[in-house]
Coordinates of C-alpha atoms in Angstrom, one line a residue:
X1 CA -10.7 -50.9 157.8
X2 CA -10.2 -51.9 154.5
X3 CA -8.5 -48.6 152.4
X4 CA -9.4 -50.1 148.8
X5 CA -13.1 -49.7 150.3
X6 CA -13.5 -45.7 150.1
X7 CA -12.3 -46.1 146.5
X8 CA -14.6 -48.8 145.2
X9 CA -17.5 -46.3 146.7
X10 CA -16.3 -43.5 144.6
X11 CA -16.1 -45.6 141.5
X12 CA -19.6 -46.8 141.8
X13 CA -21.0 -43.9 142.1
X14 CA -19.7 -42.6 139.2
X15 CA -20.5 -45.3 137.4
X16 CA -24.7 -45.1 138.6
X17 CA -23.9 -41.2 137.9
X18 CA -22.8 -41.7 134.7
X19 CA -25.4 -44.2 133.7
X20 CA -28.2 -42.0 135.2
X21 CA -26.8 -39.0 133.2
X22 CA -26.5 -41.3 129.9
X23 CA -30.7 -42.4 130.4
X24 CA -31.2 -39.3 130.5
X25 CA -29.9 -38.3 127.0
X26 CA -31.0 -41.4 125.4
X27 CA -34.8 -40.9 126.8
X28 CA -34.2 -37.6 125.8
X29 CA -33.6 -38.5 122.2
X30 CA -35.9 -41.2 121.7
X31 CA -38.6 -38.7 122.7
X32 CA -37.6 -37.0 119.9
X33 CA -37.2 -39.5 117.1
X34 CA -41.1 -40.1 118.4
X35 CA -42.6 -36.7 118.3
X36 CA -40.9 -36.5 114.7
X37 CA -42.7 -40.1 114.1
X38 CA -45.8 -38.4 115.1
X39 CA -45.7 -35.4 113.0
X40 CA -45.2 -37.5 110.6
X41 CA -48.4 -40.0 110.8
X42 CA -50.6 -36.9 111.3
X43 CA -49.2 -34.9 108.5
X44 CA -49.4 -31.3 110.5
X45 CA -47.0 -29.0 112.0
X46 CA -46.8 -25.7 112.8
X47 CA -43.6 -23.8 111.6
X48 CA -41.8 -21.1 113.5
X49 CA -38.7 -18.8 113.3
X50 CA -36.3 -20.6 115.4
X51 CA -37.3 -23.9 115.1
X52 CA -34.6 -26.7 114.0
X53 CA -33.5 -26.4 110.5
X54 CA -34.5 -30.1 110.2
X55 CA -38.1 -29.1 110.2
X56 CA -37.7 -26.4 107.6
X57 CA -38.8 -27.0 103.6
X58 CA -35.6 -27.3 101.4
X59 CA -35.1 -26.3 98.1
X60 CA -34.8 -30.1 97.3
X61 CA -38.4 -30.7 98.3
X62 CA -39.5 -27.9 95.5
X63 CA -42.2 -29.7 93.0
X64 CA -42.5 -29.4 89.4
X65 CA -45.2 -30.2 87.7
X66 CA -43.2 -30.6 84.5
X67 CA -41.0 -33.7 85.3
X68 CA -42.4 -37.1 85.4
X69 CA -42.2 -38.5 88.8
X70 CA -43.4 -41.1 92.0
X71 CA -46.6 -40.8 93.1
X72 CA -46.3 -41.4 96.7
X73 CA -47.3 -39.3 98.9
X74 CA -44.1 -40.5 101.1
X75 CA -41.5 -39.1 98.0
X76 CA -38.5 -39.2 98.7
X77 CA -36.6 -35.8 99.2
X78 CA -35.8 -34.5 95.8
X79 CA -38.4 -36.4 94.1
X80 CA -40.7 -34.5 91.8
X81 CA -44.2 -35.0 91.8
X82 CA -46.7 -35.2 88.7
X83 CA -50.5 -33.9 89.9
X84 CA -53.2 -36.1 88.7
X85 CA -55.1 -34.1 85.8
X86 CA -59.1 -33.9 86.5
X87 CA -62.0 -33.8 84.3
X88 CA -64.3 -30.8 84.9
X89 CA -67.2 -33.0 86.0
X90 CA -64.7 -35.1 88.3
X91 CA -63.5 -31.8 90.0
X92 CA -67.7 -30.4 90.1
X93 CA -68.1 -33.8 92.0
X94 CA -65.5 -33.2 94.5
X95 CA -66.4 -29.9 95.4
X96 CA -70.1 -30.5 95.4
X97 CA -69.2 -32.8 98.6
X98 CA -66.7 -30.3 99.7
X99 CA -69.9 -27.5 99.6
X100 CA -71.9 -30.2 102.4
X101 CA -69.2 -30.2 104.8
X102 CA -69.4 -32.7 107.2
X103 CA -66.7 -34.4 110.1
X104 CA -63.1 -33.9 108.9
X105 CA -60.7 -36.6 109.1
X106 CA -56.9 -35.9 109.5
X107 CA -54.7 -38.8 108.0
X108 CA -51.5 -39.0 107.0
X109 CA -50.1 -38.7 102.6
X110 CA -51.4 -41.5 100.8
X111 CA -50.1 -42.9 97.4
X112 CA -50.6 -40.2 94.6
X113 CA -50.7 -36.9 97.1
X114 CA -48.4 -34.7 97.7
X115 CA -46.8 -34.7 101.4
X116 CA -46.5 -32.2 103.5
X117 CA -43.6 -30.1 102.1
X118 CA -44.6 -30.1 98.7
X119 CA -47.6 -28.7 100.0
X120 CA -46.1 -25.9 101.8
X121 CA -43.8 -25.4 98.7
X122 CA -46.7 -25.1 96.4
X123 CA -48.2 -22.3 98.2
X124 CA -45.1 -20.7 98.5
X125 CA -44.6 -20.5 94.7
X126 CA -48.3 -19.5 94.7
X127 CA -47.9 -16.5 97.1
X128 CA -44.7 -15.4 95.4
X129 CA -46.4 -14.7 92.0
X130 CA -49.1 -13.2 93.6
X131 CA -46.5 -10.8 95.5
X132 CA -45.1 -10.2 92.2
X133 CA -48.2 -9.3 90.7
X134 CA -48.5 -6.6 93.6
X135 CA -52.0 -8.6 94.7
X136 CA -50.1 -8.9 98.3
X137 CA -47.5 -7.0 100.0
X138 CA -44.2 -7.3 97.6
X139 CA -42.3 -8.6 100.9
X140 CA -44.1 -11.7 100.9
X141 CA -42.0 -12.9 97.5
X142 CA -38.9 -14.0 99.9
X143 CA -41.6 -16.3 101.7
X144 CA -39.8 -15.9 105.1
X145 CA -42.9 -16.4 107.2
X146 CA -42.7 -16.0 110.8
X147 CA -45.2 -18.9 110.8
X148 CA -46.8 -21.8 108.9
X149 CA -49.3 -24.5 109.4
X150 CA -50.3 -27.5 107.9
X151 CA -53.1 -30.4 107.9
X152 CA -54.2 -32.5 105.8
X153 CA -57.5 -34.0 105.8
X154 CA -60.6 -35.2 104.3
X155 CA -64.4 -35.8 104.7
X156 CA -65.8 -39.0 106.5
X157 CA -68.6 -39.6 103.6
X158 CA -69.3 -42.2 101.1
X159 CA -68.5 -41.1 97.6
X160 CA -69.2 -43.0 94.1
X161 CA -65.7 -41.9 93.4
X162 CA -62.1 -42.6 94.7
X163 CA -62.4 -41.4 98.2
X164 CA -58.8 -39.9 98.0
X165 CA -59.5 -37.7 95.5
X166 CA -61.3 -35.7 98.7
X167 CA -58.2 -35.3 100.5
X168 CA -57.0 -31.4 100.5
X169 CA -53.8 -29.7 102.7
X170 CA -55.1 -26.7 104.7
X171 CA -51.8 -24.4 105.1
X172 CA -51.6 -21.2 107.0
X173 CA -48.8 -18.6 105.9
X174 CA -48.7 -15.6 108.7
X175 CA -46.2 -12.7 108.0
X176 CA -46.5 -9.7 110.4
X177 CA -50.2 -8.5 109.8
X178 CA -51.1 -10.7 106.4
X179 CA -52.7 -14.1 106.7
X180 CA -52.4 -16.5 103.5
X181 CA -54.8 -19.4 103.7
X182 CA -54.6 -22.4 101.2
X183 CA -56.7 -25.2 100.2
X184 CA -54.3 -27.6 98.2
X185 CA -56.2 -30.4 96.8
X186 CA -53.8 -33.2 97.4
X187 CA -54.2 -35.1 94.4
X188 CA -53.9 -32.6 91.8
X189 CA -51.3 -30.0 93.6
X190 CA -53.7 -27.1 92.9
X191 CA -54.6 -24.7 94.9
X192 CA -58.6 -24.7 95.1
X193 CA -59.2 -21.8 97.4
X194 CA -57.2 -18.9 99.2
X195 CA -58.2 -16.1 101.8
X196 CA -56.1 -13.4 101.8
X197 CA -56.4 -11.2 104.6
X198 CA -53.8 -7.8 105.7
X199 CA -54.6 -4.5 107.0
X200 CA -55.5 -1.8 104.8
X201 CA -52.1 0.1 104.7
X202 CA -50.3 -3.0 103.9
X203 CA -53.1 -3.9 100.7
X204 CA -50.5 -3.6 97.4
X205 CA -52.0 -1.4 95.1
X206 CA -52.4 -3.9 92.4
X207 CA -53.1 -2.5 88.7
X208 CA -54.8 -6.0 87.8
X209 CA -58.5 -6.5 87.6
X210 CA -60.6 -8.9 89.1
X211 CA -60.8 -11.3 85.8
X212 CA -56.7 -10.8 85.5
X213 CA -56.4 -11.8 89.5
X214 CA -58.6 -14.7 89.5
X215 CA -56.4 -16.1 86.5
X216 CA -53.5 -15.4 88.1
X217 CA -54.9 -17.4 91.1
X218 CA -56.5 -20.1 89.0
X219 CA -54.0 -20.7 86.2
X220 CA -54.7 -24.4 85.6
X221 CA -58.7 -23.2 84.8
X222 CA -60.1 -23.2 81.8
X223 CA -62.6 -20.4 80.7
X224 CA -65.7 -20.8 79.7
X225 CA -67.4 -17.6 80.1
X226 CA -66.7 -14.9 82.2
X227 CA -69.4 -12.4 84.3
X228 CA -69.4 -9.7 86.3
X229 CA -72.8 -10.3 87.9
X230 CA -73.7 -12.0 91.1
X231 CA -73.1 -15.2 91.2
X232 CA -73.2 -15.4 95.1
X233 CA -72.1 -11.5 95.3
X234 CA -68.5 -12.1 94.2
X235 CA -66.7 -9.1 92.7
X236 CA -65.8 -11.6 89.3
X237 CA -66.4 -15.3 88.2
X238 CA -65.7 -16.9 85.4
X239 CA -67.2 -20.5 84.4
X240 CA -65.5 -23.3 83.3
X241 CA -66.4 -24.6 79.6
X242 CA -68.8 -27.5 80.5
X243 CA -70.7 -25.1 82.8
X244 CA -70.1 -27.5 86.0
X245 CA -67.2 -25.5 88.2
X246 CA -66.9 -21.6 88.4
X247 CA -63.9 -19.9 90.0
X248 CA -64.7 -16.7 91.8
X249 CA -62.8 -13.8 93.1
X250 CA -64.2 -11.2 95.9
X251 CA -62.5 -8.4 98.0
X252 CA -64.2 -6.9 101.5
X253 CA -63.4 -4.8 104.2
X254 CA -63.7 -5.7 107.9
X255 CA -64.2 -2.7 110.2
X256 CA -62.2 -3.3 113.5
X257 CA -62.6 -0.6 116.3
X258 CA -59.9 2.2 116.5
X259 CA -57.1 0.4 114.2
X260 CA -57.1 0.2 110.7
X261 CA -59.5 -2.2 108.5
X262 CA -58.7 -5.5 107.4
X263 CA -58.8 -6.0 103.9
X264 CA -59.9 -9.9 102.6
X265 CA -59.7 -11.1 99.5
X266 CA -60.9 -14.7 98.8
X267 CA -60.4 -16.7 95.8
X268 CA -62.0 -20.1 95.3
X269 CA -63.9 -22.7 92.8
X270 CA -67.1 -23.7 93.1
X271 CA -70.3 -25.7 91.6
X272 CA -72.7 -23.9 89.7

């Protein structure tokens, strides 16, 4: 029997092993490098404590809305962004199709709109003056969330205007019992609408009125005139100069059985 034989086994199967084992970790990683791809063309992803840093915002990706910029939704990390200013009557047109509703289509940044950091970004700048104002709980101002989602999407409708002008980012912010809720219109960078909603002990007892919040929510609106009356039952609206968009503000309680209420306020613009 040839003695070299027993040897040449052993080698080749540590060679198929170690091929095997190497497929593995290649497949492995290519999955990877796909579901990034794919997070990527959708522009959504939900955010958990945990995850791979890789996935987490940076400082970098912080916009400013005072420093020219691309206008790619794809930016390149660092890059600042520069939201597209809107006429009153071009933002009453938006929302008026916003109002109707109809099938929402996800889709991925295009040129001009902010990707999906700088969305998340945004809102966290948003909820940190908010937290400072005492409107939500003052632990929200570090913005460590234990979770956050994003989408962006738009409505499949025909529109006499540019059709990208109806894309908006939908982010989620959850922290222990408080829920922040975002509409970022991806054109502009603004925040359109917010739903704030945290259980009664946790409401910040905020010395602001309504008319103070809503332009601490709204800062880029100009007033018009303000009212206290019901315009659709909210707590305060004001109305923008042309008479076209109003920005509202209303807080409510939500009885739930044998634990403590939930306390909602929404904020949001719309036609008059």
């Amino acid at each position: 029997m040839n003695k070299g034989k027993p040897y040449t086994l052993v080698v080749l199967f540590l060679l198929s092993f170690g091929v095997v084992i190497g497929g593995w970790f290649l497949t492995e990683e290519l999955l990877l490098q796909k579901q990034e791809e794919f997070l990527k063309r959708t522009g959504r992803i939900a955010r958990q404590t945990g995850m791979p840093s890789a996935l987490q915002p940076t400082e970098d990706s912080l916009v400013s809305w005072n420093q020219p910029g691309g206008t790619s939704g794809d930016l390149e990390e660092g890059a600042f962004f520069e939201g597209q200013p809107l006429s009153e009557e071009i933002m009453a047109q938006i929302l008026s199709v916003w109002e109707n509703g109809g099938n929402e289509l996800p889709h991925e940044p295009r040129k001009g709109q902010i990707n999906m950091e700088q969305a998340i970004d945004i809102g966290k700048e948003w909820i940190a003056v908010m937290a400072e104002c005492g409107i939500v709980p003052e632990g929200l101002a570090e913005c460590d969330f234990d979770k956050v989602a994003a989408r962006l999407c738009t409505l499949d409708t025909q529109v006499s205007f540019d059709d990208s002008l109806l894309s908006s980012w939908l982010v989620q912010y959850t922290e222990n019992n408080v829920v922040v809720s975002l509409t970022v219109h991806a054109s502009s960078g603004e925040i359109w609408k917010a739903s704030l909603s945290m259980k009664e002990r946790d409401r910040a007892s905020s010395e602001y009125s309504y008319e103070e919040m809503l332009e601490i929510a709204f800062p880029f609106i100009e007033r018009g005139s303000a009212q206290n009356a019901d315009l659709e039952n909210n707590d305060f609206c004001a109305i923008m100069p042309e008479g076209l968009v109003y920005a509202a503000v209303k807080e409510y309680q939500i009885a739930v059985k044998n634990q403590d209420p939930i306390i909602v306020i929404d904020f949001w613009l719309g036609t008059v």
